Each structure stands twice: as structure tokens, then as C-alpha cells.
PDB file of C-alpha atoms in Angstrom:
ATOM      1  CA  MET A   1     -50.000-209.712 -55.811  1.00 50.00           C
ATOM      2  CA  ASP A   2     -53.179-208.513 -57.541  1.00 57.00           C
ATOM      3  CA  PRO A   3     -54.071-204.831 -56.915  1.00 60.00           C
ATOM      4  CA  SER A   4     -57.541-205.509 -58.324  1.00 63.00           C
ATOM      5  CA  LEU A   5     -58.372-207.057 -54.932  1.00 62.00           C
ATOM      6  CA  ILE A   6     -58.365-203.574 -53.395  1.00 62.00           C
ATOM      7  CA  LEU A   7     -60.665-202.202 -56.112  1.00 64.00           C
ATOM      8  CA  SER A   8     -63.064-205.137 -55.824  1.00 65.00           C
ATOM      9  CA  ASN A   9     -63.178-204.656 -52.042  1.00 62.00           C
ATOM     10  CA  LEU A  10     -63.908-200.949 -52.448  1.00 68.00           C
ATOM     11  CA  LEU A  11     -66.829-201.869 -54.705  1.00 71.00           C
ATOM     12  CA  ASN A  12     -68.098-204.463 -52.216  1.00 75.00           C
ATOM     13  CA  ALA A  13     -71.606-203.698 -50.908  1.00 80.00           C
ATOM     14  CA  PRO A  14     -70.785-203.748 -47.151  1.00 79.00           C
ATOM     15  CA  VAL A  15     -67.811-201.390 -47.673  1.00 77.00           C
ATOM     16  CA  LEU A  16     -69.903-199.057 -49.814  1.00 85.00           C
ATOM     17  CA  PHE A  17     -72.611-198.932 -47.138  1.00 88.00           C
ATOM     18  CA  PHE A  18     -69.923-198.028 -44.587  1.00 82.00           C
ATOM     19  CA  ALA A  19     -68.849-195.190 -46.907  1.00 84.00           C
ATOM     20  CA  LEU A  20     -72.488-194.112 -47.288  1.00 92.00           C
ATOM     21  CA  GLY A  21     -72.779-193.739 -43.514  1.00 88.00           C
ATOM     22  CA  ALA A  22     -69.675-191.533 -43.420  1.00 86.00           C
ATOM     23  CA  VAL A  23     -70.945-189.423 -46.331  1.00 92.00           C
ATOM     24  CA  ALA A  24     -74.290-188.974 -44.568  1.00 93.00           C
ATOM     25  CA  VAL A  25     -72.508-187.390 -41.608  1.00 89.00           C
ATOM     26  CA  TRP A  26     -70.272-185.202 -43.756  1.00 89.00           C
ATOM     27  CA  VAL A  27     -73.235-183.772 -45.728  1.00 94.00           C
ATOM     28  CA  ARG A  28     -75.175-183.346 -42.450  1.00 91.00           C
ATOM     29  CA  SER A  29     -77.994-185.690 -43.407  1.00 93.00           C
ATOM     30  CA  ASP A  30     -80.507-186.748 -40.760  1.00 91.00           C
ATOM     31  CA  LEU A  31     -79.942-190.427 -41.647  1.00 91.00           C
ATOM     32  CA  ASP A  32     -79.791-192.445 -38.447  1.00 90.00           C
ATOM     33  CA  ILE A  33     -80.280-196.002 -37.221  1.00 88.00           C
ATOM     34  CA  PRO A  34     -82.091-196.169 -33.849  1.00 90.00           C
ATOM     35  CA  GLY A  35     -80.122-197.652 -30.970  1.00 83.00           C
ATOM     36  CA  PRO A  36     -82.338-200.730 -30.422  1.00 87.00           C
ATOM     37  CA  ILE A  37     -82.098-201.651 -34.118  1.00 88.00           C
ATOM     38  CA  SER A  38     -78.334-201.157 -34.084  1.00 82.00           C
ATOM     39  CA  LYS A  39     -78.070-203.423 -31.059  1.00 82.00           C
ATOM     40  CA  PHE A  40     -80.197-206.080 -32.744  1.00 87.00           C
ATOM     41  CA  LEU A  41     -77.980-205.977 -35.850  1.00 85.00           C
ATOM     42  CA  SER A  42     -74.851-206.504 -33.759  1.00 80.00           C
ATOM     43  CA  LEU A  43     -76.475-209.319 -31.763  1.00 83.00           C
ATOM     44  CA  TYR A  44     -77.564-211.043 -34.963  1.00 86.00           C
ATOM     45  CA  LEU A  45     -74.071-210.868 -36.502  1.00 80.00           C
ATOM     46  CA  LEU A  46     -72.418-212.223 -33.363  1.00 77.00           C
ATOM     47  CA  PHE A  47     -75.003-214.994 -33.089  1.00 83.00           C
ATOM     48  CA  SER A  48     -74.748-215.923 -36.767  1.00 83.00           C
ATOM     49  CA  ILE A  49     -70.962-216.035 -36.971  1.00 75.00           C
ATOM     50  CA  GLY A  50     -70.719-217.859 -33.638  1.00 78.00           C
ATOM     51  CA  TYR A  51     -73.316-220.479 -34.561  1.00 83.00           C
ATOM     52  CA  LYS A  52     -71.866-221.134 -38.021  1.00 79.00           C
ATOM     53  CA  GLY A  53     -68.394-221.457 -36.520  1.00 75.00           C
ATOM     54  CA  GLY A  54     -69.703-223.877 -33.912  1.00 79.00           C
ATOM     55  CA  VAL A  55     -71.346-226.037 -36.582  1.00 82.00           C
ATOM     56  CA  GLU A  56     -68.070-226.253 -38.499  1.00 74.00           C
ATOM     57  CA  LEU A  57     -66.169-226.967 -35.307  1.00 74.00           C
ATOM     58  CA  GLY A  58     -68.644-229.696 -34.342  1.00 79.00           C
ATOM     59  CA  GLU A  59     -68.331-231.348 -37.729  1.00 77.00           C
ATOM     60  CA  GLY A  60     -64.522-231.214 -37.783  1.00 71.00           C
ATOM     61  CA  GLY A  61     -63.686-231.761 -34.110  1.00 73.00           C
ATOM     62  CA  ILE A  62     -60.749-230.460 -32.048  1.00 78.00           C
ATOM     63  CA  THR A  63     -57.276-231.274 -33.359  1.00 84.00           C
ATOM     64  CA  ILE A  64     -53.700-230.455 -32.386  1.00 90.00           C
ATOM     65  CA  ALA A  65     -53.562-228.002 -35.296  1.00 86.00           C
ATOM     66  CA  ILE A  66     -56.624-226.163 -33.984  1.00 87.00           C
ATOM     67  CA  LEU A  67     -55.233-225.992 -30.444  1.00 90.00           C
ATOM     68  CA  THR A  68     -51.942-224.673 -31.843  1.00 93.00           C
ATOM     69  CA  ALA A  69     -53.752-221.932 -33.764  1.00 91.00           C
ATOM     70  CA  LEU A  70     -55.816-220.941 -30.714  1.00 89.00           C
ATOM     71  CA  SER A  71     -52.673-220.816 -28.581  1.00 92.00           C
ATOM     72  CA  ALA A  72     -50.963-218.564 -31.129  1.00 93.00           C
ATOM     73  CA  CYS A  73     -53.942-216.192 -31.053  1.00 91.00           C
ATOM     74  CA  VAL A  74     -53.941-216.020 -27.255  1.00 89.00           C
ATOM     75  CA  LEU A  75     -50.190-215.388 -27.293  1.00 94.00           C
ATOM     76  CA  MET A  76     -50.644-212.432 -29.655  1.00 95.00           C
ATOM     77  CA  ALA A  77     -53.488-211.008 -27.566  1.00 93.00           C
ATOM     78  CA  SER A  78     -51.262-211.201 -24.468  1.00 93.00           C
ATOM     79  CA  LEU A  79     -48.064-209.789 -25.978  1.00 95.00           C
ATOM     80  CA  THR A  80     -49.440-207.038 -28.237  1.00 96.00           C
ATOM     81  CA  PRO A  81     -50.545-204.814 -25.334  1.00 95.00           C
ATOM     82  CA  ILE A  82     -47.037-204.940 -23.846  1.00 96.00           C
ATOM     83  CA  TRP A  83     -45.184-203.411 -26.780  1.00 96.00           C
ATOM     84  CA  SER A  84     -48.115-201.122 -27.624  1.00 96.00           C
ATOM     85  CA  PHE A  85     -47.995-199.743 -24.072  1.00 96.00           C
ATOM     86  CA  ALA A  86     -44.228-199.195 -24.324  1.00 94.00           C
ATOM     87  CA  ILE A  87     -44.663-197.182 -27.525  1.00 95.00           C
ATOM     88  CA  VAL A  88     -47.611-194.918 -26.680  1.00 94.00           C
ATOM     89  CA  ARG A  89     -46.575-194.347 -23.039  1.00 92.00           C
ATOM     90  CA  ARG A  90     -44.085-191.762 -24.351  1.00 90.00           C
ATOM     91  CA  TRP A  91     -46.941-189.596 -25.612  1.00 89.00           C
ATOM     92  CA  VAL A  92     -49.843-190.098 -23.195  1.00 89.00           C
ATOM     93  CA  SER A  93     -50.563-190.803 -19.520  1.00 88.00           C
ATOM     94  CA  VAL A  94     -50.361-194.264 -17.950  1.00 90.00           C
ATOM     95  CA  PRO A  95     -54.157-194.876 -17.947  1.00 89.00           C
ATOM     96  CA  ASP A  96     -54.454-193.719 -21.553  1.00 90.00           C
ATOM     97  CA  ALA A  97     -51.472-195.827 -22.643  1.00 93.00           C
ATOM     98  CA  ALA A  98     -52.926-198.893 -20.922  1.00 92.00           C
ATOM     99  CA  ALA A  99     -56.339-198.363 -22.527  1.00 90.00           C
ATOM    100  CA  ILE A 100     -54.780-197.950 -25.987  1.00 94.00           C
ATOM    101  CA  ALA A 101     -52.617-201.031 -25.403  1.00 95.00           C
ATOM    102  CA  ALA A 102     -55.655-203.124 -24.448  1.00 92.00           C
ATOM    103  CA  THR A 103     -57.557-201.737 -27.442  1.00 92.00           C
ATOM    104  CA  TYR A 104     -54.885-202.868 -29.911  1.00 96.00           C
ATOM    105  CA  GLY A 105     -54.332-206.194 -28.199  1.00 93.00           C
ATOM    106  CA  SER A 106     -58.026-206.987 -28.390  1.00 89.00           C
ATOM    107  CA  ILE A 107     -60.095-207.498 -31.545  1.00 88.00           C
ATOM    108  CA  SER A 108     -62.904-206.057 -33.623  1.00 88.00           C
ATOM    109  CA  ALA A 109     -65.675-208.585 -34.208  1.00 83.00           C
ATOM    110  CA  VAL A 110     -67.119-206.507 -37.060  1.00 83.00           C
ATOM    111  CA  THR A 111     -63.762-206.434 -38.879  1.00 90.00           C
ATOM    112  CA  PHE A 112     -63.616-210.218 -38.478  1.00 90.00           C
ATOM    113  CA  ILE A 113     -67.151-210.588 -39.830  1.00 85.00           C
ATOM    114  CA  THR A 114     -66.280-208.353 -42.790  1.00 88.00           C
ATOM    115  CA  ALA A 115     -63.249-210.565 -43.489  1.00 92.00           C
ATOM    116  CA  VAL A 116     -65.486-213.655 -43.365  1.00 90.00           C
ATOM    117  CA  SER A 117     -67.768-212.014 -45.951  1.00 86.00           C
ATOM    118  CA  PHE A 118     -64.672-211.226 -48.060  1.00 89.00           C
ATOM    119  CA  LEU A 119     -63.607-214.888 -47.968  1.00 92.00           C
ATOM    120  CA  THR A 120     -67.116-216.156 -48.710  1.00 87.00           C
ATOM    121  CA  GLN A 121     -67.425-213.988 -51.802  1.00 85.00           C
ATOM    122  CA  ARG A 122     -64.142-215.433 -53.076  1.00 87.00           C
ATOM    123  CA  ASP A 123     -65.035-219.041 -52.191  1.00 89.00           C
ATOM    124  CA  LEU A 124     -62.052-219.365 -49.840  1.00 91.00           C
ATOM    125  CA  GLU A 125     -62.460-221.854 -47.003  1.00 89.00           C
ATOM    126  CA  TYR A 126     -61.803-221.046 -43.357  1.00 89.00           C
ATOM    127  CA  GLY A 127     -62.091-222.997 -40.125  1.00 85.00           C
ATOM    128  CA  GLY A 128     -64.960-222.502 -37.712  1.00 78.00           C
ATOM    129  CA  TYR A 129     -62.472-222.602 -34.845  1.00 83.00           C
ATOM    130  CA  MET A 130     -61.346-219.084 -35.829  1.00 87.00           C
ATOM    131  CA  VAL A 131     -64.601-217.868 -34.268  1.00 82.00           C
ATOM    132  CA  ALA A 132     -63.389-219.340 -30.981  1.00 81.00           C
ATOM    133  CA  ALA A 133     -60.083-217.547 -31.519  1.00 84.00           C
ATOM    134  CA  MET A 134     -61.976-214.264 -31.932  1.00 82.00           C
ATOM    135  CA  ALA A 135     -63.881-214.822 -28.688  1.00 76.00           C
ATOM    136  CA  ILE A 136     -60.883-215.740 -26.565  1.00 79.00           C
ATOM    137  CA  MET A 137     -58.621-212.939 -27.869  1.00 82.00           C
ATOM    138  CA  GLU A 138     -60.650-210.129 -26.319  1.00 75.00           C
ATOM    139  CA  SER A 139     -60.138-211.001 -22.674  1.00 76.00           C
ATOM    140  CA  PRO A 140     -56.326-211.499 -22.354  1.00 84.00           C
ATOM    141  CA  ALA A 141     -55.658-208.057 -23.837  1.00 86.00           C
ATOM    142  CA  ILE A 142     -57.992-206.398 -21.326  1.00 83.00           C
ATOM    143  CA  VAL A 143     -56.388-208.185 -18.383  1.00 83.00           C
ATOM    144  CA  VAL A 144     -52.833-207.399 -19.545  1.00 87.00           C
ATOM    145  CA  GLY A 145     -53.722-203.747 -20.164  1.00 87.00           C
ATOM    146  CA  ILE A 146     -55.082-203.323 -16.646  1.00 82.00           C
ATOM    147  CA  ILE A 147     -52.060-205.054 -15.124  1.00 83.00           C
ATOM    148  CA  LEU A 148     -49.722-202.739 -17.060  1.00 87.00           C
ATOM    149  CA  ALA A 149     -51.607-199.723 -15.735  1.00 84.00           C
ATOM    150  CA  ARG A 150     -51.392-200.982 -12.160  1.00 77.00           C
ATOM    151  CA  ILE A 151     -47.690-201.748 -12.445  1.00 79.00           C
ATOM    152  CA  ALA A 152     -46.835-198.349 -13.944  1.00 80.00           C
ATOM    153  CA  SER A 153     -49.033-196.165 -11.732  1.00 71.00           C
ATOM    154  CA  ARG A 154     -49.168-195.436  -8.037  1.00 58.00           C
ATOM    155  CA  ASP A 155     -51.930-194.261  -5.768  1.00 47.00           C
ATOM    156  CA  ALA A 156     -51.789-190.467  -5.418  1.00 43.00           C
ATOM    157  CA  ALA A 157     -52.454-190.542  -1.671  1.00 44.00           C
ATOM    158  CA  THR A 158     -50.244-193.409  -0.512  1.00 50.00           C
ATOM    159  CA  GLY A 159     -47.603-193.552  -3.224  1.00 54.00           C
ATOM    160  CA  LYS A 160     -48.102-197.316  -3.415  1.00 59.00           C
ATOM    161  CA  LYS A 161     -49.024-199.346  -6.466  1.00 57.00           C
ATOM    162  CA  ALA A 162     -52.760-199.268  -7.142  1.00 57.00           C
ATOM    163  CA  SER A 163     -54.713-202.400  -6.303  1.00 63.00           C
ATOM    164  CA  ILE A 164     -56.652-204.554  -8.775  1.00 63.00           C
ATOM    165  CA  ASP A 165     -60.237-205.652  -8.213  1.00 68.00           C
ATOM    166  CA  TRP A 166     -59.767-209.034  -9.865  1.00 70.00           C
ATOM    167  CA  SER A 167     -63.365-210.199  -9.542  1.00 75.00           C
ATOM    168  CA  LYS A 168     -64.776-207.188 -11.417  1.00 70.00           C
ATOM    169  CA  LEU A 169     -61.938-207.194 -13.939  1.00 62.00           C
ATOM    170  CA  LEU A 170     -62.224-210.878 -14.812  1.00 69.00           C
ATOM    171  CA  HIS A 171     -66.020-210.698 -14.929  1.00 72.00           C
ATOM    172  CA  GLU A 172     -65.901-207.798 -17.396  1.00 61.00           C
ATOM    173  CA  ALA A 173     -63.131-209.396 -19.468  1.00 60.00           C
ATOM    174  CA  PHE A 174     -64.548-212.898 -19.784  1.00 66.00           C
ATOM    175  CA  LEU A 175     -68.299-212.435 -19.350  1.00 70.00           C
ATOM    176  CA  ASN A 176     -69.080-209.256 -21.281  1.00 64.00           C
ATOM    177  CA  GLY A 177     -72.060-209.590 -23.604  1.00 71.00           C
ATOM    178  CA  ALA A 178     -70.179-209.921 -26.896  1.00 66.00           C
ATOM    179  CA  VAL A 179     -67.839-212.662 -25.651  1.00 66.00           C
ATOM    180  CA  LEU A 180     -70.645-214.575 -23.914  1.00 78.00           C
ATOM    181  CA  LEU A 181     -72.893-214.514 -26.997  1.00 79.00           C
ATOM    182  CA  LEU A 182     -70.046-215.597 -29.273  1.00 70.00           C
ATOM    183  CA  LEU A 183     -68.922-218.448 -27.054  1.00 77.00           C
ATOM    184  CA  GLY A 184     -72.488-219.502 -26.286  1.00 83.00           C
ATOM    185  CA  SER A 185     -73.455-219.563 -29.971  1.00 83.00           C
ATOM    186  CA  LEU A 186     -70.242-221.428 -30.776  1.00 79.00           C
ATOM    187  CA  ILE A 187     -70.977-224.110 -28.159  1.00 85.00           C
ATOM    188  CA  ILE A 188     -74.616-224.442 -29.202  1.00 89.00           C
ATOM    189  CA  GLY A 189     -73.621-224.724 -32.857  1.00 84.00           C
ATOM    190  CA  SER A 190     -71.063-227.426 -32.099  1.00 81.00           C
ATOM    191  CA  LEU A 191     -73.610-229.416 -30.041  1.00 87.00           C
ATOM    192  CA  THR A 192     -76.447-229.141 -32.582  1.00 87.00           C
ATOM    193  CA  HIS A 193     -74.473-229.262 -35.844  1.00 80.00           C
ATOM    194  CA  GLU A 194     -76.429-232.269 -37.095  1.00 81.00           C
ATOM    195  CA  ASP A 195     -79.616-230.170 -37.089  1.00 81.00           C
ATOM    196  CA  ALA A 196     -77.987-226.985 -38.408  1.00 79.00           C
ATOM    197  CA  GLU A 197     -80.078-226.869 -41.591  1.00 83.00           C
ATOM    198  CA  SER A 198     -83.171-226.024 -39.570  1.00 84.00           C
ATOM    199  CA  LEU A 199     -81.654-222.646 -38.704  1.00 83.00           C
ATOM    200  CA  ALA A 200     -79.954-222.049 -42.058  1.00 82.00           C
ATOM    201  CA  PRO A 201     -82.690-219.716 -43.453  1.00 85.00           C
ATOM    202  CA  PHE A 202     -82.184-217.392 -40.484  1.00 86.00           C
ATOM    203  CA  VAL A 203     -78.461-217.833 -39.870  1.00 82.00           C
ATOM    204  CA  LYS A 204     -77.141-217.659 -43.444  1.00 78.00           C
ATOM    205  CA  GLN A 205     -79.518-215.925 -45.832  1.00 81.00           C
ATOM    206  CA  PRO A 206     -80.014-212.542 -44.089  1.00 87.00           C
ATOM    207  CA  PHE A 207     -76.326-212.276 -43.114  1.00 82.00           C
ATOM    208  CA  ASN A 208     -75.025-210.036 -45.918  1.00 82.00           C
ATOM    209  CA  GLY A 209     -78.009-207.694 -45.762  1.00 88.00           C
ATOM    210  CA  VAL A 210     -77.701-207.304 -41.996  1.00 86.00           C
ATOM    211  CA  LEU A 211     -73.945-206.725 -42.376  1.00 82.00           C
ATOM    212  CA  CYS A 212     -74.618-203.912 -44.861  1.00 87.00           C
ATOM    213  CA  LEU A 213     -77.029-202.190 -42.472  1.00 89.00           C
ATOM    214  CA  PHE A 214     -74.640-202.632 -39.565  1.00 81.00           C
ATOM    215  CA  LEU A 215     -71.706-201.167 -41.499  1.00 80.00           C
ATOM    216  CA  LEU A 216     -73.940-198.266 -42.537  1.00 87.00           C
ATOM    217  CA  ASP A 217     -74.437-197.592 -38.830  1.00 85.00           C
ATOM    218  CA  MET A 218     -70.701-198.010 -38.177  1.00 76.00           C
ATOM    219  CA  GLY A 219     -69.965-195.480 -40.919  1.00 82.00           C
ATOM    220  CA  LEU A 220     -72.244-192.980 -39.180  1.00 86.00           C
ATOM    221  CA  ILE A 221     -70.556-193.557 -35.817  1.00 79.00           C
ATOM    222  CA  ALA A 222     -66.989-193.540 -37.172  1.00 73.00           C
ATOM    223  CA  ALA A 223     -67.472-190.264 -39.050  1.00 80.00           C
ATOM    224  CA  ARG A 224     -68.875-188.614 -35.928  1.00 80.00           C
ATOM    225  CA  ARG A 225     -65.892-189.812 -33.880  1.00 71.00           C
ATOM    226  CA  LEU A 226     -63.237-188.498 -36.265  1.00 72.00           C
ATOM    227  CA  GLY A 227     -63.541-185.022 -34.793  1.00 69.00           C
ATOM    228  CA  ASP A 228     -62.367-186.357 -31.429  1.00 64.00           C
ATOM    229  CA  LEU A 229     -58.994-187.263 -32.952  1.00 66.00           C
ATOM    230  CA  ARG A 230     -57.940-183.627 -33.008  1.00 68.00           C
ATOM    231  CA  SER A 231     -56.923-183.997 -29.380  1.00 63.00           C
ATOM    232  CA  ALA A 232     -55.052-187.232 -30.044  1.00 61.00           C
ATOM    233  CA  GLY A 233     -52.200-185.721 -32.039  1.00 72.00           C
ATOM    234  CA  TRP A 234     -50.589-186.983 -35.225  1.00 84.00           C
ATOM    235  CA  ARG A 235     -48.479-189.622 -33.444  1.00 89.00           C
ATOM    236  CA  LEU A 236     -51.513-191.573 -32.276  1.00 90.00           C
ATOM    237  CA  VAL A 237     -53.175-191.268 -35.683  1.00 89.00           C
ATOM    238  CA  ILE A 238     -50.081-192.751 -37.341  1.00 93.00           C
ATOM    239  CA  PHE A 239     -49.886-195.444 -34.658  1.00 95.00           C
ATOM    240  CA  ALA A 240     -53.524-196.392 -35.321  1.00 93.00           C
ATOM    241  CA  MET A 241     -52.659-197.197 -38.943  1.00 93.00           C
ATOM    242  CA  LEU A 242     -49.157-198.635 -38.578  1.00 95.00           C
ATOM    243  CA  ALA A 243     -50.138-200.860 -35.643  1.00 96.00           C
ATOM    244  CA  ALA A 244     -52.847-202.466 -37.780  1.00 95.00           C
ATOM    245  CA  VAL A 245     -50.378-203.331 -40.533  1.00 96.00           C
ATOM    246  CA  ALA A 246     -47.549-204.424 -38.210  1.00 96.00           C
ATOM    247  CA  HIS A 247     -49.766-206.664 -36.080  1.00 97.00           C
ATOM    248  CA  ALA A 248     -51.471-208.145 -39.145  1.00 97.00           C
ATOM    249  CA  VAL A 249     -48.118-209.015 -40.709  1.00 97.00           C
ATOM    250  CA  ILE A 250     -47.050-210.718 -37.475  1.00 97.00           C
ATOM    251  CA  GLY A 251     -50.323-212.647 -37.554  1.00 96.00           C
ATOM    252  CA  ILE A 252     -49.658-213.709 -41.156  1.00 97.00           C
ATOM    253  CA  ALA A 253     -46.152-214.854 -40.209  1.00 96.00           C
ATOM    254  CA  LEU A 254     -47.562-216.886 -37.322  1.00 95.00           C
ATOM    255  CA  ALA A 255     -50.177-218.420 -39.605  1.00 95.00           C
ATOM    256  CA  ARG A 256     -47.472-219.426 -42.068  1.00 96.00           C
ATOM    257  CA  LEU A 257     -45.303-220.819 -39.282  1.00 95.00           C
ATOM    258  CA  ILE A 258     -48.022-223.103 -37.918  1.00 94.00           C
ATOM    259  CA  GLY A 259     -49.272-224.129 -41.359  1.00 93.00           C
ATOM    260  CA  LEU A 260     -52.691-222.480 -41.636  1.00 93.00           C
ATOM    261  CA  GLY A 261     -54.534-222.238 -44.945  1.00 93.00           C
ATOM    262  CA  ARG A 262     -55.037-218.955 -46.784  1.00 95.00           C
ATOM    263  CA  GLY A 263     -58.512-218.291 -45.391  1.00 95.00           C
ATOM    264  CA  ASP A 264     -57.490-218.904 -41.793  1.00 95.00           C
ATOM    265  CA  ALA A 265     -54.347-216.838 -42.332  1.00 96.00           C
ATOM    266  CA  LEU A 266     -56.439-213.843 -43.378  1.00 96.00           C
ATOM    267  CA  LEU A 267     -58.671-214.206 -40.327  1.00 96.00           C
ATOM    268  CA  MET A 268     -55.630-214.413 -38.046  1.00 96.00           C
ATOM    269  CA  ALA A 269     -54.199-211.303 -39.705  1.00 96.00           C
ATOM    270  CA  VAL A 270     -57.473-209.458 -39.131  1.00 96.00           C
ATOM    271  CA  LEU A 271     -57.723-210.613 -35.511  1.00 95.00           C
ATOM    272  CA  CYS A 272     -54.153-209.501 -34.802  1.00 96.00           C
ATOM    273  CA  GLY A 273     -54.434-206.255 -36.778  1.00 96.00           C
ATOM    274  CA  SER A 274     -57.823-205.016 -35.576  1.00 94.00           C
ATOM    275  CA  ALA A 275     -58.659-202.989 -32.474  1.00 93.00           C
ATOM    276  CA  SER A 276     -61.584-203.187 -30.075  1.00 86.00           C
ATOM    277  CA  TYR A 277     -64.174-200.432 -29.746  1.00 78.00           C
ATOM    278  CA  ILE A 278     -66.834-202.368 -27.807  1.00 70.00           C
ATOM    279  CA  ALA A 279     -65.442-204.700 -25.135  1.00 70.00           C
ATOM    280  CA  VAL A 280     -62.367-202.671 -24.196  1.00 78.00           C
ATOM    281  CA  PRO A 281     -64.177-199.319 -23.665  1.00 73.00           C
ATOM    282  CA  ALA A 282     -66.678-201.112 -21.416  1.00 65.00           C
ATOM    283  CA  ALA A 283     -63.871-202.678 -19.384  1.00 72.00           C
ATOM    284  CA  MET A 284     -61.855-199.442 -19.227  1.00 77.00           C
ATOM    285  CA  ARG A 285     -64.849-197.512 -17.951  1.00 71.00           C
ATOM    286  CA  LEU A 286     -64.972-199.941 -15.023  1.00 66.00           C
ATOM    287  CA  SER A 287     -61.280-200.547 -14.320  1.00 72.00           C
ATOM    288  CA  LEU A 288     -59.497-197.420 -15.612  1.00 79.00           C
ATOM    289  CA  PRO A 289     -61.948-194.530 -15.229  1.00 80.00           C
ATOM    290  CA  LYS A 290     -59.120-191.998 -15.711  1.00 82.00           C
ATOM    291  CA  ALA A 291     -58.440-193.264 -19.244  1.00 83.00           C
ATOM    292  CA  ASN A 292     -59.814-190.858 -21.842  1.00 79.00           C
ATOM    293  CA  PRO A 293     -62.189-192.618 -24.292  1.00 75.00           C
ATOM    294  CA  GLY A 294     -61.808-189.585 -26.553  1.00 71.00           C
ATOM    295  CA  LEU A 295     -58.398-191.029 -27.461  1.00 81.00           C
ATOM    296  CA  PHE A 296     -58.651-194.807 -27.772  1.00 84.00           C
ATOM    297  CA  VAL A 297     -62.209-195.059 -29.134  1.00 79.00           C
ATOM    298  CA  PRO A 298     -61.641-192.692 -32.108  1.00 82.00           C
ATOM    299  CA  MET A 299     -58.290-194.370 -32.790  1.00 88.00           C
ATOM    300  CA  SER A 300     -59.867-197.814 -33.092  1.00 86.00           C
ATOM    301  CA  LEU A 301     -63.222-196.856 -34.592  1.00 82.00           C
ATOM    302  CA  GLY A 302     -62.294-193.784 -36.622  1.00 80.00           C
ATOM    303  CA  ILE A 303     -58.909-194.891 -38.017  1.00 87.00           C
ATOM    304  CA  THR A 304     -58.052-198.593 -37.580  1.00 92.00           C
ATOM    305  CA  PHE A 305     -61.511-199.994 -38.323  1.00 88.00           C
ATOM    306  CA  PRO A 306     -62.099-198.194 -41.661  1.00 88.00           C
ATOM    307  CA  PHE A 307     -58.454-198.726 -42.650  1.00 92.00           C
ATOM    308  CA  ASN A 308     -58.803-202.489 -42.185  1.00 93.00           C
ATOM    309  CA  VAL A 309     -62.218-202.754 -43.813  1.00 88.00           C
ATOM    310  CA  ILE A 310     -61.382-200.639 -46.869  1.00 87.00           C
ATOM    311  CA  ILE A 311     -57.659-201.237 -47.446  1.00 90.00           C
ATOM    312  CA  GLY A 312     -56.254-203.695 -44.907  1.00 93.00           C
ATOM    313  CA  ILE A 313     -58.246-206.849 -45.716  1.00 93.00           C
ATOM    314  CA  PRO A 314     -57.409-206.937 -49.451  1.00 92.00           C
ATOM    315  CA  VAL A 315     -53.782-205.955 -48.788  1.00 93.00           C
ATOM    316  CA  TYR A 316     -53.390-208.738 -46.220  1.00 96.00           C
ATOM    317  CA  MET A 317     -54.924-211.151 -48.744  1.00 94.00           C
ATOM    318  CA  MET A 318     -52.416-210.072 -51.379  1.00 92.00           C
ATOM    319  CA  ILE A 319     -49.546-210.687 -48.964  1.00 94.00           C
ATOM    320  CA  ILE A 320     -50.953-214.128 -48.142  1.00 95.00           C
ATOM    321  CA  ASP A 321     -51.446-215.006 -51.811  1.00 92.00           C
ATOM    322  CA  ALA A 322     -47.843-214.065 -52.566  1.00 92.00           C
ATOM    323  CA  TRP A 323     -46.437-215.910 -49.533  1.00 93.00           C
ATOM    324  CA  TRP A 324     -48.517-219.084 -49.901  1.00 91.00           C
ATOM    325  CA  THR A 325     -47.650-219.661 -53.587  1.00 80.00           C
TER     326      THR A 325
END
């Protein structure tokens, strides 16, 4: 294992821009990225990573190995909320425990994109199908989290188990904007892969610069959210870090078991070890309005996200390098 990986990641431009955003908040600078620009940056990153993954998928085709990897990812997204709920339920209410469980069963697209940039800079190959894995891992965690909440809670008036509005839940889980754009770009890329070079100047060349600006914005947001963690208590703060490592290690073990390469293993580790701060809060606002976003959003965005981006990705790579040799 090479500790220099951590240092090189800390000196990576996207990570440094994330740190700059946090510093700007701490020194009370007026630095800010307007909402419409921030939204455009996120849309571009999702479009770019989805399209590039679709092109690679279209060129390589669907194989048994790819279906096995996708199945493993869905399995992790479905099981992670169950044990996460069992752990945090001892400290928080049922709605909060369910929201946290869904958060840590789902994924962070920006952490995934940062990991892709990490692999690209080190000339490590990865499969485009991992973009599909990212898209399909968000929804199962949301559905399982809501089901856990309904099973564990009862209606205050009737004493019966609360009902589930399946149409709204499934619509929010499977058709939210991030998932739809990712899957749509993936499909379009796979169908038009023979003409992919026509979009290359837009899809590939601006990617790193846009990622730097987006992580600058994420640094601003994360630093502002850290204050909310005071109400979370030390147990949830520790969980936010340990869950990332534990889930990533399980993802690495799964990747080794099914025979993935080093690049795909890192992406699986990141998908399993990250936590959602976009899709899950939107779904929780609809399906679990009693869940407190002041808990699960700062946990994922203020603790797990920077931990993975700054420390987690190079550490997971070191584990993979040691295990794959």
C-alpha cells in the first residue's frame, strides 16, 4: 500500500477546490455560485458521465459479467438500509432512522464522478456499465427505507401500520431528475456510440474544469451544513464515517468475489460507501415528512462526502492494490 496516494489526492485540483469552498465559508467570504449555474454544473456532470458510460457500454455490449456486477450493486443498495436502520434506530426516531438508512443505502453521484476523475488521472480502466450501476442503486435504497419506516411505525390516530402511496414513492425513486438524466444519457450514448466523437469536445474536454467548479460549490454547501451536526450527536457523526469505510470494504470484497478489475472495484467501493444528499432528501420530503433533514443531509454532505473525496478514495485504492496483487 502506497501512502503517497493520499497525498497526491489531497493535491488534486478538484479536491483543492472543494477545500477552497470550505475555507471561503470559514473566513466568511462572500464567494458564492448562483443556483442556476450550480444546477447547470450538476446537469453537465451527470450528462457527461452518463453519455461516456453509454458509449463504452455500446461498444462492449452486455455480458454475464456485467449483469453479475449490476446485480451485486442492487443487492448492496437493498441490504445496506436494513442494517443501517437497525443501528441508528437506537439513537433516533423511526422516520429519522429510515431516512438515514435510505441515505446510506443510496449513492453520491459526485463522489462517483470524483472517483472516475481519480482513475482517469492514473490511467486505470473502468467499465461504462458502472454508470448504469450508479443509476440503479439510488432507487432500491429509497424504496427499502420507506418500507422500513412503514413497518416500524404506526398511525397515531388508529394505531395501525401507516400506508404507503406506492405510485408517488416509485415515481420519486425511479424517475427523479438525476436518475432519469443518467439513464437517458447512458441509453443515448449506447445507441449513438459510433458517432461519439462528434460530441467529444463538449463531453470530455470541459469535464475536469466543470468538476472543479462544482466541487467548489459543494465545499461551500458542506461547510455551511456542518453547523447542523451539533444536533446530531457524536454517535451519528461517527456512524457517518465508519459506515463509509465498512460499506466500501464490503463493496471491495464483492468486487473481488465476482472478478472485477481494479478500476471497477474502486467504483463499486465508492458506490457502496457513499451517501445520497440529492435524491434521498427529495424522496424523504415527499414520503417521510417527519424525518429531520437537519440530521441525514449534514451526515451525508458534511461528513461522508468530504471523507470519501479527501481520504476514502485513495484509501480504498490502496486496499484494492494490495488485494489485487
